[in-house]
Amino acid sequence: MTELTRIPLAGVIGSPIAHSRSPALHGYWLKRYGLKGHYIPMDVAQADLRDVLAAMPRMGFVGCNVTIPHKESVIGLADIVTDRAVLIGAANTLIFRKDGKIHADNTDGTGFTANLRQNAPAWQPQSGPAVVWGAGGAARAVIAALIEVGVPEIRLANRSRARADALRSDFGAKVHVHDWVQAGNILEDAVTVVNTTSLGMVGKPEFRVPLDALNPKAVVTDLVYAPLRTRLLVEAEAAGCRTVDGLGMLLHQAAPGFERWFGVRPEVDEETRAAVLAT
C-alpha cells in the first residue's frame, strides 16, 4: 500500500445540487495542480444527512462542502465547530479528520472579504457605514466579516423585519435595522453596499430597490452571480461606484477547503474565473 493508493475524495452536499459550480471549480484546480483526487456533487435529503456524513470517511472522503438546506444542520452533527461557524450559525466546509472527528467551518465571510480586496483594492471598509440587504445565512456571514474588518456601522434591511431584528440581537450595536420600504434611503454616505438576497437572480423577482442615493465612492457587490452582471451592479457602475460581482466570493470561499483536503492552496485568478464561467 502506498500513500496514494486511496485517492482522496471530496464533494458538495445539498438538495438540489445539480446547479452547483463547485465541482467544475475544484475539478479545474485538481487538474491545474496535477493532484490525485475527485470532487463530486451529492444530492442528499435532510433525513439522510446524518447517515451520509457518518459513512463518507469510510468511503475515502477527506471532507466536503455543504450548501442549502444543510448548512445549519451540520453544526449539530459536527464534533468540532469553529468560532466563526458558531457565530454565523452555519457551516459550509467540513473536514473529516484522521481521528474520526468532523470539523466544521464557515469560509463564506473570508471569501466575501477576499473577493472585495482582490477586485476593489482601494476598498476601506472602516471609513464609513455599510448597507446590507437581506438577513439569511449569507447575510450573517457578511455581517460577521464586516465587523471583523472594522466597519463602524451596518445598516440592515430585509423584507422580513423579524429576521433582521434577530441579526441585530446576535451581532450587537453596530447593526441598525431599517424597514424594507426604506432600503433605498439608507445608502447616503455608505462606502460598502452588499446585496445578499436572491433578488435579481435568474428565475427570482427583480431587484427594485431605488439607488438614487448611492454614494459614487461606494464599493457595491452582489452575491448573486447568475447573471454575473445584475441590475444592481449595472446601475451602481453607471453611478460611478466600483462594483464587484459575486463569483469571486464563490471562488475564494472554496480555496481553504481545497487546501485542507488536497494539500495545495489554489490561486484564484482570471484563469480560474474563466474555467468556472465556461461550465
PDB file of C-alpha atoms in Angstrom:
ATOM      1  CA  MET A   1       0.000   0.000   0.000  1.00  0.00           C
ATOM      2  CA  THR A   2       1.307   3.441  -0.907  1.00  0.00           C
ATOM      3  CA  GLU A   3       0.041   6.770   0.354  1.00  0.00           C
ATOM      4  CA  LEU A   4      -1.736   7.439  -2.958  1.00  0.00           C
ATOM      5  CA  THR A   5      -3.433   4.025  -3.170  1.00  0.00           C
ATOM      6  CA  ARG A   6      -6.522   5.634  -1.664  1.00  0.00           C
ATOM      7  CA  ILE A   7      -7.346   8.645  -3.800  1.00  0.00           C
ATOM      8  CA  PRO A   8      -8.811  11.474  -1.684  1.00  0.00           C
ATOM      9  CA  LEU A   9     -12.442  12.297  -2.340  1.00  0.00           C
ATOM     10  CA  ALA A  10     -14.362  15.494  -1.628  1.00  0.00           C
ATOM     11  CA  GLY A  11     -17.620  16.958  -2.829  1.00  0.00           C
ATOM     12  CA  VAL A  12     -20.567  19.195  -2.155  1.00  0.00           C
ATOM     13  CA  ILE A  13     -23.739  18.136  -0.319  1.00  0.00           C
ATOM     14  CA  GLY A  14     -27.051  19.878  -0.882  1.00  0.00           C
ATOM     15  CA  SER A  15     -30.527  19.455  -2.318  1.00  0.00           C
ATOM     16  CA  PRO A  16     -30.878  20.391  -5.106  1.00  0.00           C
ATOM     17  CA  ILE A  17     -27.241  20.318  -6.179  1.00  0.00           C
ATOM     18  CA  ALA A  18     -27.112  19.859  -9.958  1.00  0.00           C
ATOM     19  CA  HIS A  19     -26.729  23.629 -10.471  1.00  0.00           C
ATOM     20  CA  SER A  20     -23.578  23.893  -8.341  1.00  0.00           C
ATOM     21  CA  ARG A  21     -20.420  25.198  -9.976  1.00  0.00           C
ATOM     22  CA  SER A  22     -18.235  23.844  -7.179  1.00  0.00           C
ATOM     23  CA  PRO A  23     -17.437  20.543  -8.992  1.00  0.00           C
ATOM     24  CA  ALA A  24     -16.179  22.473 -12.014  1.00  0.00           C
ATOM     25  CA  LEU A  25     -14.085  24.744  -9.785  1.00  0.00           C
ATOM     26  CA  HIS A  26     -12.461  22.001  -7.731  1.00  0.00           C
ATOM     27  CA  GLY A  27     -12.067  19.790 -10.793  1.00  0.00           C
ATOM     28  CA  TYR A  28     -10.203  22.624 -12.526  1.00  0.00           C
ATOM     29  CA  TRP A  29      -7.872  23.088  -9.554  1.00  0.00           C
ATOM     30  CA  LEU A  30      -7.172  19.348  -9.294  1.00  0.00           C
ATOM     31  CA  LYS A  31      -6.185  19.263 -12.948  1.00  0.00           C
ATOM     32  CA  ARG A  32      -4.246  22.531 -12.796  1.00  0.00           C
ATOM     33  CA  TYR A  33      -2.047  21.356  -9.935  1.00  0.00           C
ATOM     34  CA  GLY A  34      -1.742  17.753 -11.128  1.00  0.00           C
ATOM     35  CA  LEU A  35      -3.298  16.318  -7.971  1.00  0.00           C
ATOM     36  CA  LYS A  36      -4.882  12.940  -7.370  1.00  0.00           C
ATOM     37  CA  GLY A  37      -8.444  13.352  -6.194  1.00  0.00           C
ATOM     38  CA  HIS A  38     -12.080  13.727  -7.166  1.00  0.00           C
ATOM     39  CA  TYR A  39     -14.806  16.229  -6.222  1.00  0.00           C
ATOM     40  CA  ILE A  40     -18.424  15.250  -6.810  1.00  0.00           C
ATOM     41  CA  PRO A  41     -21.917  16.714  -6.295  1.00  0.00           C
ATOM     42  CA  MET A  42     -24.176  14.767  -3.919  1.00  0.00           C
ATOM     43  CA  ASP A  43     -27.915  15.338  -3.629  1.00  0.00           C
ATOM     44  CA  VAL A  44     -28.682  14.361  -0.039  1.00  0.00           C
ATOM     45  CA  ALA A  45     -32.097  14.596   1.621  1.00  0.00           C
ATOM     46  CA  GLN A  46     -32.329  16.147   5.088  1.00  0.00           C
ATOM     47  CA  ALA A  47     -33.440  12.844   6.587  1.00  0.00           C
ATOM     48  CA  ASP A  48     -30.313  11.081   5.280  1.00  0.00           C
ATOM     49  CA  LEU A  49     -27.740  13.717   6.248  1.00  0.00           C
ATOM     50  CA  ARG A  50     -26.522  12.142   9.487  1.00  0.00           C
ATOM     51  CA  ASP A  51     -26.065   8.682   7.943  1.00  0.00           C
ATOM     52  CA  VAL A  52     -24.331  10.060   4.865  1.00  0.00           C
ATOM     53  CA  LEU A  53     -21.826  12.094   6.901  1.00  0.00           C
ATOM     54  CA  ALA A  54     -21.057   9.067   9.083  1.00  0.00           C
ATOM     55  CA  ALA A  55     -20.359   6.886   6.040  1.00  0.00           C
ATOM     56  CA  MET A  56     -18.295   9.334   3.968  1.00  0.00           C
ATOM     57  CA  PRO A  57     -14.933   8.990   5.784  1.00  0.00           C
ATOM     58  CA  ARG A  58     -15.109   5.190   5.379  1.00  0.00           C
ATOM     59  CA  MET A  59     -15.618   5.731   1.642  1.00  0.00           C
ATOM     60  CA  GLY A  60     -12.420   7.744   1.296  1.00  0.00           C
ATOM     61  CA  PHE A  61     -13.824  11.247   1.685  1.00  0.00           C
ATOM     62  CA  VAL A  62     -11.481  13.756   3.336  1.00  0.00           C
ATOM     63  CA  GLY A  63     -14.149  16.449   3.534  1.00  0.00           C
ATOM     64  CA  CYS A  64     -16.949  18.232   1.742  1.00  0.00           C
ATOM     65  CA  ASN A  65     -18.679  21.498   1.140  1.00  0.00           C
ATOM     66  CA  VAL A  66     -22.228  21.966   2.413  1.00  0.00           C
ATOM     67  CA  THR A  67     -24.912  24.114   0.858  1.00  0.00           C
ATOM     68  CA  ILE A  68     -28.672  24.691   1.113  1.00  0.00           C
ATOM     69  CA  PRO A  69     -30.529  23.248   3.020  1.00  0.00           C
ATOM     70  CA  HIS A  70     -27.874  21.624   5.236  1.00  0.00           C
ATOM     71  CA  LYS A  71     -25.571  24.475   6.307  1.00  0.00           C
ATOM     72  CA  GLU A  72     -27.312  24.950   9.654  1.00  0.00           C
ATOM     73  CA  SER A  73     -27.963  21.257  10.352  1.00  0.00           C
ATOM     74  CA  VAL A  74     -24.313  20.186  10.079  1.00  0.00           C
ATOM     75  CA  ILE A  75     -23.413  22.417  13.028  1.00  0.00           C
ATOM     76  CA  GLY A  76     -25.226  19.969  15.293  1.00  0.00           C
ATOM     77  CA  LEU A  77     -23.643  16.925  13.641  1.00  0.00           C
ATOM     78  CA  ALA A  78     -20.013  18.055  13.785  1.00  0.00           C
ATOM     79  CA  ASP A  79     -17.636  17.209  16.636  1.00  0.00           C
ATOM     80  CA  ILE A  80     -15.627  20.429  16.357  1.00  0.00           C
ATOM     81  CA  VAL A  81     -17.110  23.762  15.213  1.00  0.00           C
ATOM     82  CA  THR A  82     -15.030  26.895  14.669  1.00  0.00           C
ATOM     83  CA  ASP A  83     -15.950  30.097  16.485  1.00  0.00           C
ATOM     84  CA  ARG A  84     -16.917  31.841  13.252  1.00  0.00           C
ATOM     85  CA  ALA A  85     -19.213  28.984  12.237  1.00  0.00           C
ATOM     86  CA  VAL A  86     -20.882  29.196  15.651  1.00  0.00           C
ATOM     87  CA  LEU A  87     -21.289  32.977  15.283  1.00  0.00           C
ATOM     88  CA  ILE A  88     -22.754  32.655  11.799  1.00  0.00           C
ATOM     89  CA  GLY A  89     -24.872  29.661  12.791  1.00  0.00           C
ATOM     90  CA  ALA A  90     -23.935  27.666   9.709  1.00  0.00           C
ATOM     91  CA  ALA A  91     -21.036  25.736   8.182  1.00  0.00           C
ATOM     92  CA  ASN A  92     -20.077  25.381   4.546  1.00  0.00           C
ATOM     93  CA  THR A  93     -16.855  23.370   4.877  1.00  0.00           C
ATOM     94  CA  LEU A  94     -16.350  20.031   6.624  1.00  0.00           C
ATOM     95  CA  ILE A  95     -13.066  18.262   7.249  1.00  0.00           C
ATOM     96  CA  PHE A  96     -13.055  14.565   8.125  1.00  0.00           C
ATOM     97  CA  ARG A  97     -10.090  14.226  10.456  1.00  0.00           C
ATOM     98  CA  LYS A  98      -7.929  11.148  10.777  1.00  0.00           C
ATOM     99  CA  ASP A  99      -9.071  10.714  14.376  1.00  0.00           C
ATOM    100  CA  GLY A 100     -12.650  10.273  13.143  1.00  0.00           C
ATOM    101  CA  LYS A 101     -13.927  13.685  14.199  1.00  0.00           C
ATOM    102  CA  ILE A 102     -15.857  16.000  11.877  1.00  0.00           C
ATOM    103  CA  HIS A 103     -14.520  19.576  11.852  1.00  0.00           C
ATOM    104  CA  ALA A 104     -16.983  22.260  10.676  1.00  0.00           C
ATOM    105  CA  ASP A 105     -16.024  25.736   9.475  1.00  0.00           C
ATOM    106  CA  ASN A 106     -17.588  28.647   7.609  1.00  0.00           C
ATOM    107  CA  THR A 107     -15.439  30.302   4.945  1.00  0.00           C
ATOM    108  CA  ASP A 108     -18.171  32.470   3.385  1.00  0.00           C
ATOM    109  CA  GLY A 109     -17.095  35.592   5.275  1.00  0.00           C
ATOM    110  CA  THR A 110     -13.423  35.264   4.417  1.00  0.00           C
ATOM    111  CA  GLY A 111     -14.421  34.555   0.811  1.00  0.00           C
ATOM    112  CA  PHE A 112     -16.505  37.727   0.804  1.00  0.00           C
ATOM    113  CA  THR A 113     -13.703  39.988   2.053  1.00  0.00           C
ATOM    114  CA  ALA A 114     -11.050  38.326  -0.129  1.00  0.00           C
ATOM    115  CA  ASN A 115     -13.225  38.967  -3.182  1.00  0.00           C
ATOM    116  CA  LEU A 116     -13.566  42.664  -2.358  1.00  0.00           C
ATOM    117  CA  ARG A 117      -9.887  43.115  -1.554  1.00  0.00           C
ATOM    118  CA  GLN A 118      -8.871  41.446  -4.807  1.00  0.00           C
ATOM    119  CA  ASN A 119     -11.309  43.274  -7.076  1.00  0.00           C
ATOM    120  CA  ALA A 120     -11.617  46.619  -5.255  1.00  0.00           C
ATOM    121  CA  PRO A 121      -8.101  47.097  -3.830  1.00  0.00           C
ATOM    122  CA  ALA A 122      -8.831  50.667  -2.707  1.00  0.00           C
ATOM    123  CA  TRP A 123     -11.740  49.498  -0.511  1.00  0.00           C
ATOM    124  CA  GLN A 124     -11.508  50.958   3.002  1.00  0.00           C
ATOM    125  CA  PRO A 125     -14.356  49.338   4.979  1.00  0.00           C
ATOM    126  CA  GLN A 126     -13.508  51.165   8.200  1.00  0.00           C
ATOM    127  CA  SER A 127     -14.007  54.576   6.575  1.00  0.00           C
ATOM    128  CA  GLY A 128     -17.817  54.592   6.634  1.00  0.00           C
ATOM    129  CA  PRO A 129     -21.106  52.731   7.023  1.00  0.00           C
ATOM    130  CA  ALA A 130     -22.068  49.569   5.180  1.00  0.00           C
ATOM    131  CA  VAL A 131     -25.516  48.728   3.811  1.00  0.00           C
ATOM    132  CA  VAL A 132     -26.548  45.072   3.785  1.00  0.00           C
ATOM    133  CA  TRP A 133     -29.756  43.888   2.118  1.00  0.00           C
ATOM    134  CA  GLY A 134     -31.016  40.508   3.302  1.00  0.00           C
ATOM    135  CA  ALA A 135     -30.944  38.595   6.580  1.00  0.00           C
ATOM    136  CA  GLY A 136     -30.349  34.957   5.650  1.00  0.00           C
ATOM    137  CA  GLY A 137     -27.286  32.790   6.154  1.00  0.00           C
ATOM    138  CA  ALA A 138     -25.208  34.720   3.625  1.00  0.00           C
ATOM    139  CA  ALA A 139     -26.043  37.989   5.383  1.00  0.00           C
ATOM    140  CA  ARG A 140     -24.876  36.549   8.687  1.00  0.00           C
ATOM    141  CA  ALA A 141     -21.514  35.629   7.159  1.00  0.00           C
ATOM    142  CA  VAL A 142     -21.184  39.058   5.528  1.00  0.00           C
ATOM    143  CA  ILE A 143     -22.064  40.944   8.719  1.00  0.00           C
ATOM    144  CA  ALA A 144     -19.555  38.917  10.740  1.00  0.00           C
ATOM    145  CA  ALA A 145     -16.885  39.671   8.139  1.00  0.00           C
ATOM    146  CA  LEU A 146     -17.713  43.391   8.020  1.00  0.00           C
ATOM    147  CA  ILE A 147     -17.471  43.677  11.792  1.00  0.00           C
ATOM    148  CA  GLU A 148     -14.141  41.843  11.713  1.00  0.00           C
ATOM    149  CA  VAL A 149     -12.627  44.308   9.208  1.00  0.00           C
ATOM    150  CA  GLY A 150     -13.731  47.318  11.252  1.00  0.00           C
ATOM    151  CA  VAL A 151     -16.888  48.661   9.627  1.00  0.00           C
ATOM    152  CA  PRO A 152     -18.239  51.281  12.078  1.00  0.00           C
ATOM    153  CA  GLU A 153     -21.950  50.858  11.267  1.00  0.00           C
ATOM    154  CA  ILE A 154     -24.047  48.312   9.386  1.00  0.00           C
ATOM    155  CA  ARG A 155     -27.444  49.388   8.058  1.00  0.00           C
ATOM    156  CA  LEU A 156     -29.530  46.269   7.582  1.00  0.00           C
ATOM    157  CA  ALA A 157     -32.798  45.924   5.685  1.00  0.00           C
ATOM    158  CA  ASN A 158     -34.723  42.753   4.941  1.00  0.00           C
ATOM    159  CA  ARG A 159     -38.147  42.009   3.523  1.00  0.00           C
ATOM    160  CA  SER A 160     -38.962  40.288   6.833  1.00  0.00           C
ATOM    161  CA  ARG A 161     -38.205  42.737   9.640  1.00  0.00           C
ATOM    162  CA  ALA A 162     -38.188  39.971  12.270  1.00  0.00           C
ATOM    163  CA  ARG A 163     -35.223  38.186  10.668  1.00  0.00           C
ATOM    164  CA  ALA A 164     -33.265  41.423  10.544  1.00  0.00           C
ATOM    165  CA  ASP A 165     -34.056  42.091  14.211  1.00  0.00           C
ATOM    166  CA  ALA A 166     -32.708  38.639  15.053  1.00  0.00           C
ATOM    167  CA  LEU A 167     -29.384  39.526  13.423  1.00  0.00           C
ATOM    168  CA  ARG A 168     -29.281  42.771  15.374  1.00  0.00           C
ATOM    169  CA  SER A 169     -29.758  40.764  18.551  1.00  0.00           C
ATOM    170  CA  ASP A 170     -26.947  38.350  17.615  1.00  0.00           C
ATOM    171  CA  PHE A 171     -24.367  40.820  16.291  1.00  0.00           C
ATOM    172  CA  GLY A 172     -24.868  43.833  18.536  1.00  0.00           C
ATOM    173  CA  ALA A 173     -24.933  47.585  18.447  1.00  0.00           C
ATOM    174  CA  LYS A 174     -23.119  48.108  15.151  1.00  0.00           C
ATOM    175  CA  VAL A 175     -26.154  46.698  13.332  1.00  0.00           C
ATOM    176  CA  HIS A 176     -29.019  49.149  12.744  1.00  0.00           C
ATOM    177  CA  VAL A 177     -32.216  47.649  11.328  1.00  0.00           C
ATOM    178  CA  HIS A 178     -34.397  49.548   8.836  1.00  0.00           C
ATOM    179  CA  ASP A 179     -37.730  48.607   7.283  1.00  0.00           C
ATOM    180  CA  TRP A 180     -37.554  47.239   3.736  1.00  0.00           C
ATOM    181  CA  VAL A 181     -39.507  50.215   2.402  1.00  0.00           C
ATOM    182  CA  GLN A 182     -36.511  52.330   3.465  1.00  0.00           C
ATOM    183  CA  ALA A 183     -33.958  50.073   1.735  1.00  0.00           C
ATOM    184  CA  GLY A 184     -33.058  52.759  -0.791  1.00  0.00           C
ATOM    185  CA  ASN A 185     -32.974  55.579   1.749  1.00  0.00           C
ATOM    186  CA  ILE A 186     -30.113  54.177   3.845  1.00  0.00           C
ATOM    187  CA  LEU A 187     -27.481  54.467   1.114  1.00  0.00           C
ATOM    188  CA  GLU A 188     -26.326  58.015   1.780  1.00  0.00           C
ATOM    189  CA  ASP A 189     -22.607  58.131   2.708  1.00  0.00           C
ATOM    190  CA  ALA A 190     -22.311  54.302   2.759  1.00  0.00           C
ATOM    191  CA  VAL A 191     -18.916  53.133   1.494  1.00  0.00           C
ATOM    192  CA  THR A 192     -19.857  49.442   1.228  1.00  0.00           C
ATOM    193  CA  VAL A 193     -23.125  48.147  -0.250  1.00  0.00           C
ATOM    194  CA  VAL A 194     -23.967  44.441  -0.322  1.00  0.00           C
ATOM    195  CA  ASN A 195     -26.945  42.544  -1.714  1.00  0.00           C
ATOM    196  CA  THR A 196     -27.210  39.142  -0.019  1.00  0.00           C
ATOM    197  CA  THR A 197     -30.793  38.488  -1.181  1.00  0.00           C
ATOM    198  CA  SER A 198     -31.780  36.376  -4.184  1.00  0.00           C
ATOM    199  CA  LEU A 199     -33.447  39.382  -5.820  1.00  0.00           C
ATOM    200  CA  GLY A 200     -32.149  39.769  -9.351  1.00  0.00           C
ATOM    201  CA  MET A 201     -31.095  36.137  -9.672  1.00  0.00           C
ATOM    202  CA  VAL A 202     -32.202  34.193 -12.728  1.00  0.00           C
ATOM    203  CA  GLY A 203     -35.700  32.895 -12.002  1.00  0.00           C
ATOM    204  CA  LYS A 204     -36.207  35.180  -8.978  1.00  0.00           C
ATOM    205  CA  PRO A 205     -38.019  38.533  -8.630  1.00  0.00           C
ATOM    206  CA  GLU A 206     -36.225  41.592  -9.970  1.00  0.00           C
ATOM    207  CA  PHE A 207     -34.118  43.793  -7.703  1.00  0.00           C
ATOM    208  CA  ARG A 208     -36.111  47.035  -7.433  1.00  0.00           C
ATOM    209  CA  VAL A 209     -34.526  48.975  -4.570  1.00  0.00           C
ATOM    210  CA  PRO A 210     -34.131  52.651  -5.636  1.00  0.00           C
ATOM    211  CA  LEU A 211     -30.442  53.525  -5.956  1.00  0.00           C
ATOM    212  CA  ASP A 212     -30.659  57.326  -6.343  1.00  0.00           C
ATOM    213  CA  ALA A 213     -28.873  57.895  -3.023  1.00  0.00           C
ATOM    214  CA  LEU A 214     -25.826  55.756  -3.875  1.00  0.00           C
ATOM    215  CA  ASN A 215     -22.521  57.280  -2.851  1.00  0.00           C
ATOM    216  CA  PRO A 216     -20.353  57.287  -6.025  1.00  0.00           C
ATOM    217  CA  LYS A 217     -17.348  56.424  -3.824  1.00  0.00           C
ATOM    218  CA  ALA A 218     -19.004  53.245  -2.563  1.00  0.00           C
ATOM    219  CA  VAL A 219     -17.914  49.707  -3.366  1.00  0.00           C
ATOM    220  CA  VAL A 220     -21.025  47.787  -4.409  1.00  0.00           C
ATOM    221  CA  THR A 221     -21.173  43.999  -4.551  1.00  0.00           C
ATOM    222  CA  ASP A 222     -23.927  41.496  -5.300  1.00  0.00           C
ATOM    223  CA  LEU A 223     -23.679  37.929  -4.018  1.00  0.00           C
ATOM    224  CA  VAL A 224     -25.854  36.858  -6.954  1.00  0.00           C
ATOM    225  CA  TYR A 225     -23.644  35.608  -9.815  1.00  0.00           C
ATOM    226  CA  ALA A 226     -26.304  34.340 -12.212  1.00  0.00           C
ATOM    227  CA  PRO A 227     -26.454  36.667 -14.032  1.00  0.00           C
ATOM    228  CA  LEU A 228     -22.918  37.844 -13.436  1.00  0.00           C
ATOM    229  CA  ARG A 229     -23.840  41.498 -14.073  1.00  0.00           C
ATOM    230  CA  THR A 230     -27.002  42.131 -12.123  1.00  0.00           C
ATOM    231  CA  ARG A 231     -29.189  45.203 -12.358  1.00  0.00           C
ATOM    232  CA  LEU A 232     -27.709  46.436  -9.089  1.00  0.00           C
ATOM    233  CA  LEU A 233     -24.161  46.271 -10.453  1.00  0.00           C
ATOM    234  CA  VAL A 234     -25.081  47.857 -13.781  1.00  0.00           C
ATOM    235  CA  GLU A 235     -26.811  50.809 -12.104  1.00  0.00           C
ATOM    236  CA  ALA A 236     -24.107  51.197  -9.463  1.00  0.00           C
ATOM    237  CA  GLU A 237     -21.418  51.315 -12.128  1.00  0.00           C
ATOM    238  CA  ALA A 238     -23.397  53.943 -14.017  1.00  0.00           C
ATOM    239  CA  ALA A 239     -23.482  55.980 -10.785  1.00  0.00           C
ATOM    240  CA  GLY A 240     -19.688  55.906 -10.593  1.00  0.00           C
ATOM    241  CA  CYS A 241     -19.287  53.164  -8.000  1.00  0.00           C
ATOM    242  CA  ARG A 242     -16.672  50.441  -8.000  1.00  0.00           C
ATOM    243  CA  THR A 243     -18.564  47.169  -8.476  1.00  0.00           C
ATOM    244  CA  VAL A 244     -17.613  43.583  -7.650  1.00  0.00           C
ATOM    245  CA  ASP A 245     -19.599  40.581  -8.859  1.00  0.00           C
ATOM    246  CA  GLY A 246     -20.449  37.595  -6.685  1.00  0.00           C
ATOM    247  CA  LEU A 247     -18.468  34.913  -8.498  1.00  0.00           C
ATOM    248  CA  GLY A 248     -15.249  35.852  -6.727  1.00  0.00           C
ATOM    249  CA  MET A 249     -16.786  35.084  -3.344  1.00  0.00           C
ATOM    250  CA  LEU A 250     -17.644  31.568  -4.555  1.00  0.00           C
ATOM    251  CA  LEU A 251     -14.056  31.075  -5.708  1.00  0.00           C
ATOM    252  CA  HIS A 252     -12.383  32.469  -2.590  1.00  0.00           C
ATOM    253  CA  GLN A 253     -14.601  30.627  -0.082  1.00  0.00           C
ATOM    254  CA  ALA A 254     -13.651  27.366  -1.786  1.00  0.00           C
ATOM    255  CA  ALA A 255      -9.881  27.783  -1.501  1.00  0.00           C
ATOM    256  CA  PRO A 256      -9.409  26.967   2.235  1.00  0.00           C
ATOM    257  CA  GLY A 257     -11.314  23.688   1.933  1.00  0.00           C
ATOM    258  CA  PHE A 258      -9.389  22.640  -1.163  1.00  0.00           C
ATOM    259  CA  GLU A 259      -6.117  23.289   0.653  1.00  0.00           C
ATOM    260  CA  ARG A 260      -7.149  21.211   3.680  1.00  0.00           C
ATOM    261  CA  TRP A 261      -8.408  18.315   1.559  1.00  0.00           C
ATOM    262  CA  PHE A 262      -5.797  18.139  -1.197  1.00  0.00           C
ATOM    263  CA  GLY A 263      -2.733  19.845   0.302  1.00  0.00           C
ATOM    264  CA  VAL A 264      -2.293  22.778  -2.084  1.00  0.00           C
ATOM    265  CA  ARG A 265      -3.509  26.358  -1.642  1.00  0.00           C
ATOM    266  CA  PRO A 266      -5.119  27.152  -5.020  1.00  0.00           C
ATOM    267  CA  GLU A 267      -4.761  30.519  -6.696  1.00  0.00           C
ATOM    268  CA  VAL A 268      -7.905  32.498  -7.501  1.00  0.00           C
ATOM    269  CA  ASP A 269      -7.164  34.293 -10.763  1.00  0.00           C
ATOM    270  CA  GLU A 270      -8.659  35.096 -14.163  1.00  0.00           C
ATOM    271  CA  GLU A 271      -7.944  31.586 -15.436  1.00  0.00           C
ATOM    272  CA  THR A 272      -9.943  30.156 -12.542  1.00  0.00           C
ATOM    273  CA  ARG A 273     -12.852  32.508 -13.250  1.00  0.00           C
ATOM    274  CA  ALA A 274     -12.807  31.628 -16.930  1.00  0.00           C
ATOM    275  CA  ALA A 275     -12.825  27.900 -16.216  1.00  0.00           C
ATOM    276  CA  VAL A 276     -15.866  28.187 -13.948  1.00  0.00           C
ATOM    277  CA  LEU A 277     -17.743  30.537 -16.287  1.00  0.00           C
ATOM    278  CA  ALA A 278     -17.200  28.102 -19.159  1.00  0.00           C
ATOM    279  CA  THR A 279     -19.279  25.430 -17.412  1.00  0.00           C
TER     280      THR A 279
END
